[in-house]
Every structure is written in structure tokens, then in C-alpha cells.
PDB file of C-alpha atoms in Angstrom:
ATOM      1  CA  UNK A  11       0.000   0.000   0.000  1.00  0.00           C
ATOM      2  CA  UNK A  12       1.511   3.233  -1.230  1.00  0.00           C
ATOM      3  CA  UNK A  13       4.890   1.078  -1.287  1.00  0.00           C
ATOM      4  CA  UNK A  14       4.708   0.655   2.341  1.00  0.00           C
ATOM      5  CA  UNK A  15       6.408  -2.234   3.824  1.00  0.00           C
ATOM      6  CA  UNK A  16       4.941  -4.458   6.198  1.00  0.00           C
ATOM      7  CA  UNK A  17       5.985  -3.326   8.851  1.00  0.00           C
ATOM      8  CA  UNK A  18       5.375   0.009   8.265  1.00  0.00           C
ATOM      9  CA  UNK A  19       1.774  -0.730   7.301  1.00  0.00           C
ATOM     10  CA  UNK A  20       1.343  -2.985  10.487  1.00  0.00           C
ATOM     11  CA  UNK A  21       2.644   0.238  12.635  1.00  0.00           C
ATOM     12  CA  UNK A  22       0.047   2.576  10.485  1.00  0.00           C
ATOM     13  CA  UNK A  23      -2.320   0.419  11.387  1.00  0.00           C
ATOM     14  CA  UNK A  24      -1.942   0.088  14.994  1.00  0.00           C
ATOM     15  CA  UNK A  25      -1.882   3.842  15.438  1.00  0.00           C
ATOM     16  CA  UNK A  26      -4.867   3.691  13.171  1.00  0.00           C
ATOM     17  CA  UNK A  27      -6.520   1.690  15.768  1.00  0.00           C
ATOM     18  CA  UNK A  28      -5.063   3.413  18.856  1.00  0.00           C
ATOM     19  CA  UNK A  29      -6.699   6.661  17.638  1.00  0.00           C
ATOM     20  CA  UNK A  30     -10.186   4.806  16.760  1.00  0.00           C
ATOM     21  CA  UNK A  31     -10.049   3.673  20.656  1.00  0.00           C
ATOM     22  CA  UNK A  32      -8.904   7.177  21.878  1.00  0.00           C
ATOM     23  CA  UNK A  33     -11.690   9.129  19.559  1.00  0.00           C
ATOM     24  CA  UNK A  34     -14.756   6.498  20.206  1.00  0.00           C
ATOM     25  CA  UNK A  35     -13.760   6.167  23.857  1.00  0.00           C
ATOM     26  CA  UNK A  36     -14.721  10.696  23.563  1.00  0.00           C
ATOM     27  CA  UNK A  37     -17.571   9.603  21.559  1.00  0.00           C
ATOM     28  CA  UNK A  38     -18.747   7.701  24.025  1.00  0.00           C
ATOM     29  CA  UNK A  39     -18.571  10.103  27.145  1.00  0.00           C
ATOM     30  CA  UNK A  40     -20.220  12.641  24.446  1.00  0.00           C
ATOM     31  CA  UNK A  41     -23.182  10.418  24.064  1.00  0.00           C
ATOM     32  CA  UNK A  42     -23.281   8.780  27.500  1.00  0.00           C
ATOM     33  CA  UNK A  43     -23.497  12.764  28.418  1.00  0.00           C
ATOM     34  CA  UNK A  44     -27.126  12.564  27.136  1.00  0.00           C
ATOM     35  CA  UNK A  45     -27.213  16.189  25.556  1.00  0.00           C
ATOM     36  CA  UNK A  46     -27.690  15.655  22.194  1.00  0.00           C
ATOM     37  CA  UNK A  47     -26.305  13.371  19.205  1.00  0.00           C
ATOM     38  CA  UNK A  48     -22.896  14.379  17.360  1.00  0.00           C
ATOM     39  CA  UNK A  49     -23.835  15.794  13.874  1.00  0.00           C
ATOM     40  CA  UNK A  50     -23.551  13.124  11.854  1.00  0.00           C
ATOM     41  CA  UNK A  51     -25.679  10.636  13.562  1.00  0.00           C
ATOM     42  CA  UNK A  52     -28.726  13.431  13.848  1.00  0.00           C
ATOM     43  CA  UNK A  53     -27.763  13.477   9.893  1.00  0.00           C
ATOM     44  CA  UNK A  54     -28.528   9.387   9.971  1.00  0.00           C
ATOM     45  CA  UNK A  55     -31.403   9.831  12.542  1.00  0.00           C
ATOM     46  CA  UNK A  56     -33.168  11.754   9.919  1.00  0.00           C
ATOM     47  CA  UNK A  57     -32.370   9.735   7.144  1.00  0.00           C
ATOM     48  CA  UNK A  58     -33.939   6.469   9.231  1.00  0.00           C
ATOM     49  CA  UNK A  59     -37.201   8.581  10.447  1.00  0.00           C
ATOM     50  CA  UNK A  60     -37.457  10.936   7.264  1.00  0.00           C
ATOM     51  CA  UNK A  61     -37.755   8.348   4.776  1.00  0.00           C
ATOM     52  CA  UNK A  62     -40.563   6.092   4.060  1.00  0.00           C
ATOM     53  CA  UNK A  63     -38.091   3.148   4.109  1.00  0.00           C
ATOM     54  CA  UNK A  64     -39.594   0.027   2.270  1.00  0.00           C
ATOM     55  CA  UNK A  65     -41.289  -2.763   5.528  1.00  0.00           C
ATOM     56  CA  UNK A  66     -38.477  -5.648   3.789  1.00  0.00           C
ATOM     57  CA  UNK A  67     -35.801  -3.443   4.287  1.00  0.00           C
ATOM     58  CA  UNK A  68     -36.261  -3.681   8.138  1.00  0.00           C
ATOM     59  CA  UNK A  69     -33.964  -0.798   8.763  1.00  0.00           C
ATOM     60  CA  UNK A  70     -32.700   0.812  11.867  1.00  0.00           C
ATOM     61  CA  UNK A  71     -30.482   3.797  13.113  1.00  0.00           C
ATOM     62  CA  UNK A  72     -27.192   1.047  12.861  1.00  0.00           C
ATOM     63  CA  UNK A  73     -28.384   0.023   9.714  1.00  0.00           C
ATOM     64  CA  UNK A  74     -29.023   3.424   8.028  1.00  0.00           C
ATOM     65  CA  UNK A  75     -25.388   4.447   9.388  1.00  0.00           C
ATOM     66  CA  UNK A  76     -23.517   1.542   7.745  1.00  0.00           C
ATOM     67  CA  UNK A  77     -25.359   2.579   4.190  1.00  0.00           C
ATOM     68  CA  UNK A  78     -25.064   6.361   4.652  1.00  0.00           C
ATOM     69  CA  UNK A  79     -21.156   5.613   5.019  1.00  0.00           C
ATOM     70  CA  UNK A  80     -20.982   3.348   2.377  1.00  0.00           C
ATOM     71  CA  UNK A  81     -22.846   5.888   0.266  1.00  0.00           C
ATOM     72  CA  UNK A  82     -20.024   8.252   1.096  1.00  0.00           C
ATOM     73  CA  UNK A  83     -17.183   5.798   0.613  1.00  0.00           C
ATOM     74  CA  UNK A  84     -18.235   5.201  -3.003  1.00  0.00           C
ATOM     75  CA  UNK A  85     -18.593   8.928  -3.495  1.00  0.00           C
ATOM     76  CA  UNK A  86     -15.158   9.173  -2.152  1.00  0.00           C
ATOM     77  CA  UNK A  87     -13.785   6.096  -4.469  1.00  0.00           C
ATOM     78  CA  UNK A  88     -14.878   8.207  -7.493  1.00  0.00           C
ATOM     79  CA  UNK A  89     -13.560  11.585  -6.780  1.00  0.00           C
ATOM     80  CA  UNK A  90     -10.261  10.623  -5.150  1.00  0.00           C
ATOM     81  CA  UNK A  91      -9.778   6.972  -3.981  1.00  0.00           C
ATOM     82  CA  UNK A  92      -5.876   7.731  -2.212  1.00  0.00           C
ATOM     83  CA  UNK A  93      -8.164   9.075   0.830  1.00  0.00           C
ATOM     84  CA  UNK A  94      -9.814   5.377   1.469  1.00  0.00           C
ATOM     85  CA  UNK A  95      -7.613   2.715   2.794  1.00  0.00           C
ATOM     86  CA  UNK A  96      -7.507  -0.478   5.050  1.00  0.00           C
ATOM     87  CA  UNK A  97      -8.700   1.398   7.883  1.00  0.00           C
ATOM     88  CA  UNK A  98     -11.854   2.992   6.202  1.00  0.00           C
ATOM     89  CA  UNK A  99     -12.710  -0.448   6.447  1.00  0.00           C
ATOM     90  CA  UNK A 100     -11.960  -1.159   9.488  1.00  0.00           C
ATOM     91  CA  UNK A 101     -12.956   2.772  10.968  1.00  0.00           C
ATOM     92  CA  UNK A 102     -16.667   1.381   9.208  1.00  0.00           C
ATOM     93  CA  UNK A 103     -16.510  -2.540  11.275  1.00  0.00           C
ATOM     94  CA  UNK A 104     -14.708  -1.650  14.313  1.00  0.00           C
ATOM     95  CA  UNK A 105     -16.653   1.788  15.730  1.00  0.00           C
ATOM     96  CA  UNK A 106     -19.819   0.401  16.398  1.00  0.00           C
ATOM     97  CA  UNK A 107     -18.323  -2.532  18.868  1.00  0.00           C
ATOM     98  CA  UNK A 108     -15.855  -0.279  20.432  1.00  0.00           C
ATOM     99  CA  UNK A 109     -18.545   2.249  21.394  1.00  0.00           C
ATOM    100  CA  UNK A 110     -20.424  -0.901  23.071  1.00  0.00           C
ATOM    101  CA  UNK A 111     -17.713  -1.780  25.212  1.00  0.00           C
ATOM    102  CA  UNK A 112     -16.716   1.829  26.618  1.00  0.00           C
ATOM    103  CA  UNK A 113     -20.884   2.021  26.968  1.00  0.00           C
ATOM    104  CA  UNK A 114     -20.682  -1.054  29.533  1.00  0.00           C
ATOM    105  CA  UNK A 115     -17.659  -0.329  31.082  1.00  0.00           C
ATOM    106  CA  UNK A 116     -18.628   3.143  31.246  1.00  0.00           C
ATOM    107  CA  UNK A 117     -22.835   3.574  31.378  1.00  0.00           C
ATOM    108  CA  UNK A 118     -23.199   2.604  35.176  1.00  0.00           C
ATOM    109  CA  UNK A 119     -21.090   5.795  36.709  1.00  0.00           C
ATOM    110  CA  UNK A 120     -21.599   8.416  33.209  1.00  0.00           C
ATOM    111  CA  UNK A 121     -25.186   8.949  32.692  1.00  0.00           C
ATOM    112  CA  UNK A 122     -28.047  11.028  32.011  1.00  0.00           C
ATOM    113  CA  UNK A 123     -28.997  10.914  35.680  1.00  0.00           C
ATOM    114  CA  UNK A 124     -25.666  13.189  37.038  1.00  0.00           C
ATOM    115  CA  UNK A 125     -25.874  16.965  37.501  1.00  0.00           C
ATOM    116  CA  UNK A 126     -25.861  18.921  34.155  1.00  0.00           C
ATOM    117  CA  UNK A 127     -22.551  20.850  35.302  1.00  0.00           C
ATOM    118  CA  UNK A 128     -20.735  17.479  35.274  1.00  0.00           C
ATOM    119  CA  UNK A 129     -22.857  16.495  32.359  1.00  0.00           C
ATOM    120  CA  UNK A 130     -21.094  19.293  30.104  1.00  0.00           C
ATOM    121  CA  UNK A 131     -18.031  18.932  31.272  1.00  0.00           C
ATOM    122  CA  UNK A 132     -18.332  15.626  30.187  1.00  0.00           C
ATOM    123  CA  UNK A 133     -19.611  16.170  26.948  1.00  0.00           C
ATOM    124  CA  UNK A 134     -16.698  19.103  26.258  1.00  0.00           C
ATOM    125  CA  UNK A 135     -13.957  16.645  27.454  1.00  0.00           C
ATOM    126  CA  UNK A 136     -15.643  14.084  25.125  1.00  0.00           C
ATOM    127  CA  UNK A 137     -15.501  16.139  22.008  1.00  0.00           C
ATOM    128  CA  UNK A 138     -12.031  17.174  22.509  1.00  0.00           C
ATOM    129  CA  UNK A 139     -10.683  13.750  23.322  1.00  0.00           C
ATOM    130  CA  UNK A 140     -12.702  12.656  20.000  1.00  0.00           C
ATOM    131  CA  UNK A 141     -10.669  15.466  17.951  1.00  0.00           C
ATOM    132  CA  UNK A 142      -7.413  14.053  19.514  1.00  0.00           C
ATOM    133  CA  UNK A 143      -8.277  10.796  18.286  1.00  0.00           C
ATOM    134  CA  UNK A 144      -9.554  11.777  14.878  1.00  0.00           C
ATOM    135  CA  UNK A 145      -6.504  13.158  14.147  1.00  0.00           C
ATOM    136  CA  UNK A 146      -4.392  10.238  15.129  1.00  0.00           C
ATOM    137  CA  UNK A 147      -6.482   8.230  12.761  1.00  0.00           C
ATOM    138  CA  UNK A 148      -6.051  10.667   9.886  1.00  0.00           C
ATOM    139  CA  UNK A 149      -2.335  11.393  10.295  1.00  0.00           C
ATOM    140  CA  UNK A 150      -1.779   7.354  10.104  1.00  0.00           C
ATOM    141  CA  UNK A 151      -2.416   7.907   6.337  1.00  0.00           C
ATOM    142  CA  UNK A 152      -3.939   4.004   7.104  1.00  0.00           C
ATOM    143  CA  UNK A 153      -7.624   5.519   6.278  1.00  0.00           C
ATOM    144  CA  UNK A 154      -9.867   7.789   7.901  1.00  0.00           C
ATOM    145  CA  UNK A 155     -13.646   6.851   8.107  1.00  0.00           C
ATOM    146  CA  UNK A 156     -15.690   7.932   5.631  1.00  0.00           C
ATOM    147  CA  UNK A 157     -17.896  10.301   7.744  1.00  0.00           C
ATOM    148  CA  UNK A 158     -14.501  11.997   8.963  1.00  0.00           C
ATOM    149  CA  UNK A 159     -12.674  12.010   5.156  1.00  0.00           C
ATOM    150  CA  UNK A 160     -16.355  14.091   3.894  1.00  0.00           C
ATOM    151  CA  UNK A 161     -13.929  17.152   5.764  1.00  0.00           C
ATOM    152  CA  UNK A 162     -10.655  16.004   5.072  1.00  0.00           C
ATOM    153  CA  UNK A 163     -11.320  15.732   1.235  1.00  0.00           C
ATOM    154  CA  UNK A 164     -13.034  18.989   1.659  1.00  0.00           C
ATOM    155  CA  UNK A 165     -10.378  20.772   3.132  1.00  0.00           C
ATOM    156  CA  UNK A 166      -7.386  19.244   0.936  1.00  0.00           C
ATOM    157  CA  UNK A 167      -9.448  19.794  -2.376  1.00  0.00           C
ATOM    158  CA  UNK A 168     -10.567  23.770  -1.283  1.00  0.00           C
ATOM    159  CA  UNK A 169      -7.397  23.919   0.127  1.00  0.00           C
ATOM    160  CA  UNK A 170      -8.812  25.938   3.354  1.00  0.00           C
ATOM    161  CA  UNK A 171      -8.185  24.845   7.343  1.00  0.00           C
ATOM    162  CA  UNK A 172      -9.288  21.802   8.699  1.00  0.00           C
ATOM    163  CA  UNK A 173     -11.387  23.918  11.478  1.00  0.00           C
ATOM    164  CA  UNK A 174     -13.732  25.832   9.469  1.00  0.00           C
ATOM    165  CA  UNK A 175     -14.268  23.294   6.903  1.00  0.00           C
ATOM    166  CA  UNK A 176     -15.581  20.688   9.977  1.00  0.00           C
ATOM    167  CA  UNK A 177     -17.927  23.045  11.069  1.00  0.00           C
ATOM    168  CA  UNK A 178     -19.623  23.774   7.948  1.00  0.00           C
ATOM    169  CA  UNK A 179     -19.711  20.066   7.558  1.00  0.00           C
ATOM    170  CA  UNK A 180     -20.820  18.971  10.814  1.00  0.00           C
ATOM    171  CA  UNK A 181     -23.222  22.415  10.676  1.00  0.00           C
ATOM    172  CA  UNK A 182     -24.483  20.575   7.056  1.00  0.00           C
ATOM    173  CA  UNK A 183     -24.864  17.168   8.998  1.00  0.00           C
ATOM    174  CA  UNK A 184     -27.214  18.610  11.906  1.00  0.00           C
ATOM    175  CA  UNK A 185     -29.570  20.871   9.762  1.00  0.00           C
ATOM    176  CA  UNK A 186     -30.101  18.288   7.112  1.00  0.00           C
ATOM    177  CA  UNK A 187     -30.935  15.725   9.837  1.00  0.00           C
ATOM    178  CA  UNK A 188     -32.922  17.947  12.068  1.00  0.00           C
ATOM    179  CA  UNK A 189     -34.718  18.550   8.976  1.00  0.00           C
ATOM    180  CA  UNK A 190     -35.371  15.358   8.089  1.00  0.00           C
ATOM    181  CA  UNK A 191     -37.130  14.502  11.526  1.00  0.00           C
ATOM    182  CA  UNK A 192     -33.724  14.128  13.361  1.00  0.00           C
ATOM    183  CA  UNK A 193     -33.462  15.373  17.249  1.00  0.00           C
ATOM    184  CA  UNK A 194     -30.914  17.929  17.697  1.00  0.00           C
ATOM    185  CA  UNK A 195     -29.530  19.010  21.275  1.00  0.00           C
ATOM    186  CA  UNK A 196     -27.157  21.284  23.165  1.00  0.00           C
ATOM    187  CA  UNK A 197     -24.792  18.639  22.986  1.00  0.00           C
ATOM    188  CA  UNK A 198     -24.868  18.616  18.594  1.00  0.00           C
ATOM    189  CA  UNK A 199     -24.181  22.456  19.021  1.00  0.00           C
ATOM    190  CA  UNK A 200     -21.270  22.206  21.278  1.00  0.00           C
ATOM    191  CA  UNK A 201     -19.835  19.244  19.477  1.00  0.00           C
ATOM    192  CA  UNK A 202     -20.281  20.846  16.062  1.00  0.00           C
ATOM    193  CA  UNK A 203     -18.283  23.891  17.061  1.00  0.00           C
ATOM    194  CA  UNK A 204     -15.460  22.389  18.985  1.00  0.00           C
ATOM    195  CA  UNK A 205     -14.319  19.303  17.276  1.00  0.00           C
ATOM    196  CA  UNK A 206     -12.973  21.103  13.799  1.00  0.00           C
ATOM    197  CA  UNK A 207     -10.750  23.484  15.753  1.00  0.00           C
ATOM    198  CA  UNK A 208      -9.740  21.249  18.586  1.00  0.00           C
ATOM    199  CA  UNK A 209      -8.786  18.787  15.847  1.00  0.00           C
ATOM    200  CA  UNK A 210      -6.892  21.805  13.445  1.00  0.00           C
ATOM    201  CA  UNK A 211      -4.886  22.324  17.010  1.00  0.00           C
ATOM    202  CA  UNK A 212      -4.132  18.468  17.556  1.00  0.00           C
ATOM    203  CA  UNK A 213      -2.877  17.800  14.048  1.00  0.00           C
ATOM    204  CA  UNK A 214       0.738  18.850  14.275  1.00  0.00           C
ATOM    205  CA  UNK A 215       0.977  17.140  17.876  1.00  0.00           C
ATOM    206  CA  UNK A 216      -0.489  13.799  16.245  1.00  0.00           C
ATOM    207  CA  UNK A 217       1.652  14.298  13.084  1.00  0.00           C
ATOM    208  CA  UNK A 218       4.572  13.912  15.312  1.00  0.00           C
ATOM    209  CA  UNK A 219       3.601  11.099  17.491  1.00  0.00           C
ATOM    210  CA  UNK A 220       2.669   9.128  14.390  1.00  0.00           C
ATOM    211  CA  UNK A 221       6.106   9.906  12.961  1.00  0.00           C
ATOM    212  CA  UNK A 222       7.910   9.031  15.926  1.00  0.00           C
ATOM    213  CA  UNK A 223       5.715   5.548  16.122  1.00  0.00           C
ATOM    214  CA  UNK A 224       7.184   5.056  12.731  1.00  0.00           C
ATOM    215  CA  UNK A 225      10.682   5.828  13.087  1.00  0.00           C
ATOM    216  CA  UNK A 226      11.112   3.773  16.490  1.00  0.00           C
ATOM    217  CA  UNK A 227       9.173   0.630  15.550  1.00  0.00           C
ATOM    218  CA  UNK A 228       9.438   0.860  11.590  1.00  0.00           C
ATOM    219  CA  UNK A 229      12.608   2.221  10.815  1.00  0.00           C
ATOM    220  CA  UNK A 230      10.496   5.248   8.599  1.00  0.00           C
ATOM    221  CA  UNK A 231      12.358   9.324   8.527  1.00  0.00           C
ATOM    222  CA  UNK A 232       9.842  11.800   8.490  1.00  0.00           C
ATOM    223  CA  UNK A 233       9.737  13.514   5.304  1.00  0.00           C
ATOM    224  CA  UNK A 234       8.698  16.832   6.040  1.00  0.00           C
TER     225      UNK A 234
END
């Protein structure tokens, strides 16, 4: 892949996966905050209520999700297919479970039920801890998930900042969906303006780590 070794595509992939765990473990405290879905699942809540779905397609939220982003990921394939790799794949199999397990380990002491004070801090440490993630994922050049790339190929193509151009994405996400019939909250708000720049701020500390994973434990120089 991109005349990676195998090594150096086993170490791309395990910081592929370490930022997946850090960025759904903030996804999780975001949604176990109960104040409102992230952007782009209000976007697939209003898909799933909004359309008159056929009965034998028995859909559901999880359902709609996996086609919206395989929707996307063919969209992507034919305008630029060196942003999907291995781990859009595995960004598309893997979130879902991972999200389960931080909601069991997690849902008996983070819940709806604490005050809202702790509730938003919550949610704000969520989102950021999400950005630091997401950009771990995207500066393993392994693959990004689909839902995530929608900015990155954005941003690369317009050539503007990585900030901005998640906001008017996740902004695009919410009103669509809340449009469509899905439930928007304090939480989408918050979430929509804080993960762009928190993630614009974590790229160049990711960018290093990454290239530091790869020099130690694949013998790769940075290039930049």
C-alpha cells in the first residue's frame, strides 16, 4: 500500500486503531453525556425517520449508518480513492463494537442521571478527546472513516483549514438531519463547534507522534 512495507503498514495500522479507541472512547462520554447526538448521527437519525423506508428493508439507526457511510465511501472512491484505505474499512466494522464496550464499562457511573454541570463537562472533554483521536487516525495515512474524510477531502481539495471546513460540515450534517425529523440538542451544538478546531490544534501534535511511532518501531524518517 503506497509502497509501504509491512511493517510500516502494520505500525500505520496500529496507530490507526489506537486513535479509533482514543476518539470512540470521547464519543462515548459525548453520548453517554445525554445532551444531544454528534452531527452526523442526527444526519442518519433523519435519514432512518425521514424516509418512508420500504417494511423488507427492516432498517434501523445502525443500519441506516452503515449505508449512509458506504454511500459516502463510493462517493469518495470516485472523486479521489488515495483518501480510502484499510482502515476505512476497518474505521466502518470496528466503531460500532468499540462504542459498546466503553458504553458497559462506562454507562453505570456516566449517565443522564448526574448533575448537568458534570454532564457538560463531560460532553466538552468528550468532544475534545474525539478530535485528539480523529486526528491520530487521519495522520496514520492508514484511512480515515468515511464520515470523517467528507472534511478532510473537503479541506485538501478547497485547500482551506481543517477547522472551518468541519464546522460547515458537521453544521451541514445537523440541519439536514434535524430537517429530516432528526433530534438535535445542546450537545450537537457544542460538538459541532469544537471538534474542527480542537482537531486543526491536535494535528501537528499527532503528526509527530505518528512519525515518531514510525521511526522507532518501523525504521520510517519523516519527510517533512
Amino acid at each position: 500500500m503506497k509502497g509501504w512495507t509491512r511493517r510500516e503498514l502494520a505500525v500505520r495500522v496500529v496507530l490507526l486503531l489506537a486513535g479509533l479507541c482514543v476518539a470512540h472512547l470521547g464519543v462515548t462520554l459525548f453520548l453517554q453525556s445525554d445532551l444531544g447526538s454528534d452531527p452526523f448521527n442526527v444526519f442518519v437519525q433523519g435519514l432512518f425517520r425521514g424516509i418512508p423506508w420500504p417494511a423488507f428493508a427492516a432498517m434501523t439507526h445502525g443500519r441506516t449508518h452503515l449505508l449512509v457511510s458506504l454511500v459516502i465511501l463510493l462517493v469518495l472512491l470516485a472523486v479521489d480513492r488515495s483518501y480510502v484505505g484499510i482502515g476505512t474499512v476497518l474505521c466502518m466494522a470496528l466503531g460500532g463494537p468499540i462504542i459498546d464496550v466503553y458504553t458497559l464499562w462506562l454507562s453505570p457511573v456516566i449517565h443522564g442521571g448526574l448533575p448537568l454541570p458534570l454532564r457538560l463537562a463531560l460532553l466538552v472533554a468528550g468532544c475534545v478527546i474525539l478530535a485528539f483521536g480523529m486526528t491520530i487516525v487521519i495522520r496514520s495515512r492508514a484511512g480515515t472513516g468515511p464520515n470523517d474524510l467528507v472534511a478532510v477531502v473537503l479541506s485538501d481539495k478547497l485547500r482551506k483549514p481543517f477547522g472551518p471546513v468541519r464546522i460547515g460540515v458537521d453544521l451541514t450534517f445537523a440541519l439536514v438531519g434535524l430537517a429530516l425529523g432528526g433530534v438535535v440538542g445542546l450537545g450537537t451544538v457544542i460538538c459541532a463547534f469544537l471538534v474542527g478546531p480542537a482537531a486543526q490544534l491536535f494535528f501537528p501534535i499527532s503528526q509527530r507522534l505518528c512519525e515518531a511511532a514510525l521511526a522507532q518501531f518501523a525504521g520510517v524518517r519523516s519527510q517533512t
